[in-house]
C-alpha cells in the first residue's frame, strides 16, 4: 500500500480540493471550500479556517464566514514560512480561538513481539469497566455497548490484559472522509500502567490489522501532546504536516 498517496488523498479532502496534495504543488494557495461551511462527522464544531502546512507548501482553506476577511489574511501569507511564524500570524489575527495539530503518515510496522489481541463481543463487561476507570466523570454509559460492538465487528478494537484486567485498548475515531480506506488510531491506557510500552503494543497490533483489512492507518494529535507524538513514532509513523484550524 502507498501510505503517502492515501494520506495525501485524505487530507486533500479536508482541504476541500481532491488530490491537491498528490499534485506536487509547492507554494502558498488559498482555496474556498464548502467543507468549511459544515461540521464534519465526528467533530463538535465547524472549522471556518483550515491551514495545512508543510516545508514546501501552505494551503489555506476557508468558507463563507471568512470571505470578507480573507483578503486581509492573504496579506500575511505571500510566501512559505515556518510553522512558528504561521502560529504568530494566526494568533495575531484570531486570538486564541485556534487549534494546532500534528498529522502523521505511516511508514512501517516495527519489528517487536506483541502481546495485545483483538477483543470479542463477550468481553464487553471488561471493556465497560476499563472505560469507566478511564472516564470517571462520564455519567451516561448507555451508548458504550453499541460503540464497543461496532469496533469489534469492524476489527478496530484491540487490547492488552494484565492479570485478566484490560489496561490498554485502542479507540476508533470517526472518519469524516474515505471511511472505506483509511482509519485513524486512538488509544487509551489506565493511568497506573502508562509508560510501560502497553500503548505501543496495542497500537502496533491495531495498525497491522488496519493494513490487513486494506486500509491506511492514520495518526493525529495536538501539538502540545508530546507523549502522543512520541507514541506515533514508536508505532511506525513519521510527521506529515501541521494543521491549524480556526472556528470564529
GROMACS .gro file of C-alpha atoms in nm:
model
  248
    1UNK     CA    1   0.000   0.000   0.000
    2UNK     CA    2   0.119   0.352  -0.082
    3UNK     CA    3   0.060   0.513   0.257
    4UNK     CA    4   0.174   0.859   0.148
    5UNK     CA    5  -0.057   0.876  -0.154
    6UNK     CA    6  -0.355   0.760   0.051
    7UNK     CA    7  -0.276   1.004   0.335
    8UNK     CA    8  -0.238   1.286   0.083
    9UNK     CA    9  -0.575   1.193  -0.063
   10UNK     CA   10  -0.740   1.202   0.280
   11UNK     CA   11  -0.608   1.542   0.384
   12UNK     CA   12  -0.687   1.680   0.038
   13UNK     CA   13  -1.050   1.604   0.125
   14UNK     CA   14  -1.009   1.806   0.445
   15UNK     CA   15  -0.863   2.095   0.248
   16UNK     CA   16  -1.155   2.077   0.006
   17UNK     CA   17  -0.977   2.009  -0.324
   18UNK     CA   18  -0.943   1.647  -0.427
   19UNK     CA   19  -0.585   1.520  -0.456
   20UNK     CA   20  -0.422   1.864  -0.434
   21UNK     CA   21  -0.154   1.707  -0.214
   22UNK     CA   22  -0.078   1.441  -0.476
   23UNK     CA   23  -0.019   1.701  -0.748
   24UNK     CA   24   0.331   1.809  -0.641
   25UNK     CA   25   0.202   2.154  -0.553
   26UNK     CA   26   0.451   2.389  -0.388
   27UNK     CA   27   0.400   2.740  -0.256
   28UNK     CA   28   0.104   2.919  -0.099
   29UNK     CA   29  -0.254   2.866  -0.209
   30UNK     CA   30  -0.588   2.995  -0.079
   31UNK     CA   31  -0.890   2.776  -0.152
   32UNK     CA   32  -1.257   2.848  -0.090
   33UNK     CA   33  -1.426   2.524   0.016
   34UNK     CA   34  -1.783   2.438   0.111
   35UNK     CA   35  -1.628   2.191   0.359
   36UNK     CA   36  -1.565   2.493   0.583
   37UNK     CA   37  -1.940   2.560   0.596
   38UNK     CA   38  -2.032   2.232   0.765
   39UNK     CA   39  -1.947   2.031   1.074
   40UNK     CA   40  -1.753   1.721   0.976
   41UNK     CA   41  -1.874   1.384   1.102
   42UNK     CA   42  -1.725   1.314   1.443
   43UNK     CA   43  -1.638   1.677   1.516
   44UNK     CA   44  -1.819   1.910   1.752
   45UNK     CA   45  -1.780   2.237   1.567
   46UNK     CA   46  -1.738   2.392   1.226
   47UNK     CA   47  -1.380   2.466   1.119
   48UNK     CA   48  -1.402   2.800   0.940
   49UNK     CA   49  -1.032   2.809   0.852
   50UNK     CA   50  -0.809   2.509   0.784
   51UNK     CA   51  -0.439   2.572   0.730
   52UNK     CA   52  -0.228   2.281   0.605
   53UNK     CA   53   0.145   2.346   0.643
   54UNK     CA   54   0.446   2.152   0.517
   55UNK     CA   55   0.803   2.263   0.449
   56UNK     CA   56   0.726   2.339   0.083
   57UNK     CA   57   0.363   2.446   0.096
   58UNK     CA   58   0.093   2.629   0.288
   59UNK     CA   59  -0.269   2.577   0.187
   60UNK     CA   60  -0.539   2.790   0.346
   61UNK     CA   61  -0.893   2.658   0.313
   62UNK     CA   62  -1.174   2.897   0.408
   63UNK     CA   63  -1.551   2.919   0.393
   64UNK     CA   64  -1.838   3.164   0.400
   65UNK     CA   65  -1.772   3.305   0.747
   66UNK     CA   66  -1.432   3.440   0.643
   67UNK     CA   67  -1.500   3.558   0.289
   68UNK     CA   68  -1.493   3.923   0.395
   69UNK     CA   69  -1.171   3.883   0.596
   70UNK     CA   70  -0.974   3.655   0.367
   71UNK     CA   71  -0.800   3.931   0.170
   72UNK     CA   72  -0.656   4.062   0.496
   73UNK     CA   73  -0.536   3.711   0.583
   74UNK     CA   74  -0.374   3.675   0.240
   75UNK     CA   75  -0.150   3.975   0.305
   76UNK     CA   76   0.036   3.774   0.568
   77UNK     CA   77   0.085   3.463   0.351
   78UNK     CA   78   0.274   3.581   0.045
   79UNK     CA   79   0.543   3.313   0.076
   80UNK     CA   80   0.634   2.991   0.257
   81UNK     CA   81   0.724   3.036   0.623
   82UNK     CA   82   0.800   2.817   0.926
   83UNK     CA   83   0.508   2.691   1.132
   84UNK     CA   84   0.616   2.908   1.426
   85UNK     CA   85   0.562   3.216   1.211
   86UNK     CA   86   0.224   3.086   1.092
   87UNK     CA   87   0.114   3.045   1.454
   88UNK     CA   88   0.219   3.400   1.541
   89UNK     CA   89   0.015   3.536   1.249
   90UNK     CA   90  -0.294   3.330   1.333
   91UNK     CA   91  -0.281   3.438   1.696
   92UNK     CA   92  -0.247   3.800   1.584
   93UNK     CA   93  -0.549   3.769   1.353
   94UNK     CA   94  -0.779   3.542   1.555
   95UNK     CA   95  -0.657   3.544   1.913
   96UNK     CA   96  -0.661   3.212   2.093
   97UNK     CA   97  -0.955   3.054   1.909
   98UNK     CA   98  -0.741   2.811   1.707
   99UNK     CA   99  -0.610   2.457   1.738
  100UNK     CA  100  -0.271   2.329   1.627
  101UNK     CA  101  -0.245   1.959   1.540
  102UNK     CA  102   0.031   1.736   1.408
  103UNK     CA  103  -0.060   1.493   1.130
  104UNK     CA  104   0.132   1.174   1.060
  105UNK     CA  105   0.187   0.936   0.769
  106UNK     CA  106   0.250   0.568   0.826
  107UNK     CA  107   0.596   0.438   0.737
  108UNK     CA  108   0.642   0.078   0.851
  109UNK     CA  109   0.546  -0.177   1.115
  110UNK     CA  110   0.811  -0.200   1.390
  111UNK     CA  111   0.961  -0.543   1.445
  112UNK     CA  112   0.878  -0.636   1.802
  113UNK     CA  113   0.697  -0.904   1.997
  114UNK     CA  114   0.333  -0.815   2.064
  115UNK     CA  115   0.107  -0.924   2.348
  116UNK     CA  116  -0.213  -0.738   2.258
  117UNK     CA  117  -0.502  -0.904   2.079
  118UNK     CA  118  -0.848  -0.836   1.936
  119UNK     CA  119  -1.135  -0.812   2.181
  120UNK     CA  120  -1.453  -1.011   2.129
  121UNK     CA  121  -1.820  -0.929   2.195
  122UNK     CA  122  -1.821  -1.135   2.515
  123UNK     CA  123  -1.557  -0.908   2.670
  124UNK     CA  124  -1.789  -0.609   2.681
  125UNK     CA  125  -1.807  -0.602   3.061
  126UNK     CA  126  -1.427  -0.587   3.086
  127UNK     CA  127  -1.429  -0.304   2.832
  128UNK     CA  128  -1.704  -0.120   3.023
  129UNK     CA  129  -1.505  -0.148   3.346
  130UNK     CA  130  -1.196  -0.018   3.163
  131UNK     CA  131  -1.392   0.270   3.010
  132UNK     CA  132  -1.539   0.380   3.343
  133UNK     CA  133  -1.196   0.373   3.510
  134UNK     CA  134  -1.057   0.583   3.228
  135UNK     CA  135  -1.353   0.823   3.222
  136UNK     CA  136  -1.470   0.856   3.584
  137UNK     CA  137  -1.676   1.167   3.508
  138UNK     CA  138  -1.882   1.003   3.233
  139UNK     CA  139  -2.239   0.987   3.363
  140UNK     CA  140  -2.410   0.824   3.063
  141UNK     CA  141  -2.276   0.486   2.955
  142UNK     CA  142  -2.585   0.373   2.762
  143UNK     CA  143  -2.409   0.417   2.425
  144UNK     CA  144  -2.091   0.228   2.510
  145UNK     CA  145  -2.206  -0.127   2.430
  146UNK     CA  146  -2.316  -0.033   2.079
  147UNK     CA  147  -1.989   0.153   2.023
  148UNK     CA  148  -1.785  -0.143   2.153
  149UNK     CA  149  -1.967  -0.399   1.937
  150UNK     CA  150  -1.921  -0.176   1.633
  151UNK     CA  151  -1.545  -0.152   1.696
  152UNK     CA  152  -1.521  -0.529   1.743
  153UNK     CA  153  -1.717  -0.604   1.427
  154UNK     CA  154  -1.503  -0.363   1.226
  155UNK     CA  155  -1.181  -0.520   1.360
  156UNK     CA  156  -1.075  -0.197   1.531
  157UNK     CA  157  -1.081  -0.299   1.898
  158UNK     CA  158  -0.750  -0.430   2.031
  159UNK     CA  159  -0.638  -0.450   2.389
  160UNK     CA  160  -0.383  -0.574   2.636
  161UNK     CA  161  -0.470  -0.753   2.960
  162UNK     CA  162  -0.268  -0.774   3.282
  163UNK     CA  163  -0.393  -1.028   3.537
  164UNK     CA  164  -0.717  -1.060   3.337
  165UNK     CA  165  -0.778  -0.684   3.358
  166UNK     CA  166  -0.798  -0.475   3.042
  167UNK     CA  167  -0.541  -0.199   3.091
  168UNK     CA  168  -0.489  -0.055   2.741
  169UNK     CA  169  -0.729  -0.051   2.447
  170UNK     CA  170  -0.750   0.101   2.102
  171UNK     CA  171  -1.013   0.353   2.002
  172UNK     CA  172  -1.165   0.420   1.660
  173UNK     CA  173  -1.218   0.791   1.587
  174UNK     CA  174  -1.487   0.876   1.333
  175UNK     CA  175  -1.351   0.939   0.984
  176UNK     CA  176  -1.533   1.220   0.802
  177UNK     CA  177  -1.388   1.111   0.467
  178UNK     CA  178  -1.277   0.789   0.296
  179UNK     CA  179  -1.406   0.562   0.574
  180UNK     CA  180  -1.368   0.263   0.345
  181UNK     CA  181  -0.991   0.303   0.302
  182UNK     CA  182  -0.841   0.495   0.598
  183UNK     CA  183  -0.865   0.468   0.977
  184UNK     CA  184  -0.713   0.685   1.247
  185UNK     CA  185  -0.581   0.506   1.554
  186UNK     CA  186  -0.687   0.611   1.901
  187UNK     CA  187  -0.559   0.469   2.228
  188UNK     CA  188  -0.647   0.475   2.598
  189UNK     CA  189  -0.443   0.331   2.884
  190UNK     CA  190  -0.519   0.318   3.255
  191UNK     CA  191  -0.311   0.582   3.430
  192UNK     CA  192  -0.122   0.344   3.656
  193UNK     CA  193   0.001   0.146   3.353
  194UNK     CA  194   0.121   0.438   3.139
  195UNK     CA  195   0.489   0.435   3.049
  196UNK     CA  196   0.535   0.058   3.026
  197UNK     CA  197   0.502   0.016   2.650
  198UNK     CA  198   0.147  -0.121   2.660
  199UNK     CA  199   0.002   0.153   2.438
  200UNK     CA  200   0.278   0.096   2.181
  201UNK     CA  201   0.199  -0.275   2.175
  202UNK     CA  202  -0.175  -0.217   2.125
  203UNK     CA  203  -0.128   0.049   1.857
  204UNK     CA  204   0.112  -0.164   1.654
  205UNK     CA  205  -0.134  -0.453   1.662
  206UNK     CA  206  -0.412  -0.214   1.558
  207UNK     CA  207  -0.203  -0.072   1.272
  208UNK     CA  208  -0.121  -0.423   1.147
  209UNK     CA  209  -0.488  -0.518   1.143
  210UNK     CA  210  -0.592  -0.195   0.970
  211UNK     CA  211  -0.339  -0.270   0.696
  212UNK     CA  212  -0.452  -0.634   0.681
  213UNK     CA  213  -0.804  -0.502   0.614
  214UNK     CA  214  -0.665  -0.295   0.323
  215UNK     CA  215  -0.696   0.039   0.497
  216UNK     CA  216  -0.432   0.304   0.557
  217UNK     CA  217  -0.352   0.380   0.923
  218UNK     CA  218  -0.360   0.747   1.025
  219UNK     CA  219  -0.245   0.934   1.335
  220UNK     CA  220  -0.329   1.284   1.452
  221UNK     CA  221  -0.257   1.460   1.780
  222UNK     CA  222  -0.242   1.806   1.929
  223UNK     CA  223   0.086   1.995   1.907
  224UNK     CA  224   0.119   2.004   2.285
  225UNK     CA  225   0.066   1.628   2.332
  226UNK     CA  226   0.430   1.525   2.328
  227UNK     CA  227   0.353   1.178   2.465
  228UNK     CA  228   0.120   1.104   2.172
  229UNK     CA  229   0.379   1.233   1.924
  230UNK     CA  230   0.646   1.002   2.068
  231UNK     CA  231   0.399   0.713   2.064
  232UNK     CA  232   0.320   0.776   1.697
  233UNK     CA  233   0.688   0.737   1.609
  234UNK     CA  234   0.718   0.415   1.812
  235UNK     CA  235   0.419   0.272   1.625
  236UNK     CA  236   0.575   0.343   1.284
  237UNK     CA  237   0.451   0.689   1.186
  238UNK     CA  238   0.653   0.991   1.076
  239UNK     CA  239   0.546   1.355   1.087
  240UNK     CA  240   0.350   1.457   0.781
  241UNK     CA  241   0.221   1.810   0.837
  242UNK     CA  242   0.097   2.077   1.076
  243UNK     CA  243  -0.272   2.167   1.067
  244UNK     CA  244  -0.415   2.482   1.220
  245UNK     CA  245  -0.790   2.522   1.248
  246UNK     CA  246  -0.994   2.826   1.344
  247UNK     CA  247  -1.358   2.850   1.448
  248UNK     CA  248  -1.495   3.204   1.453
   0.00000   0.00000   0.00000
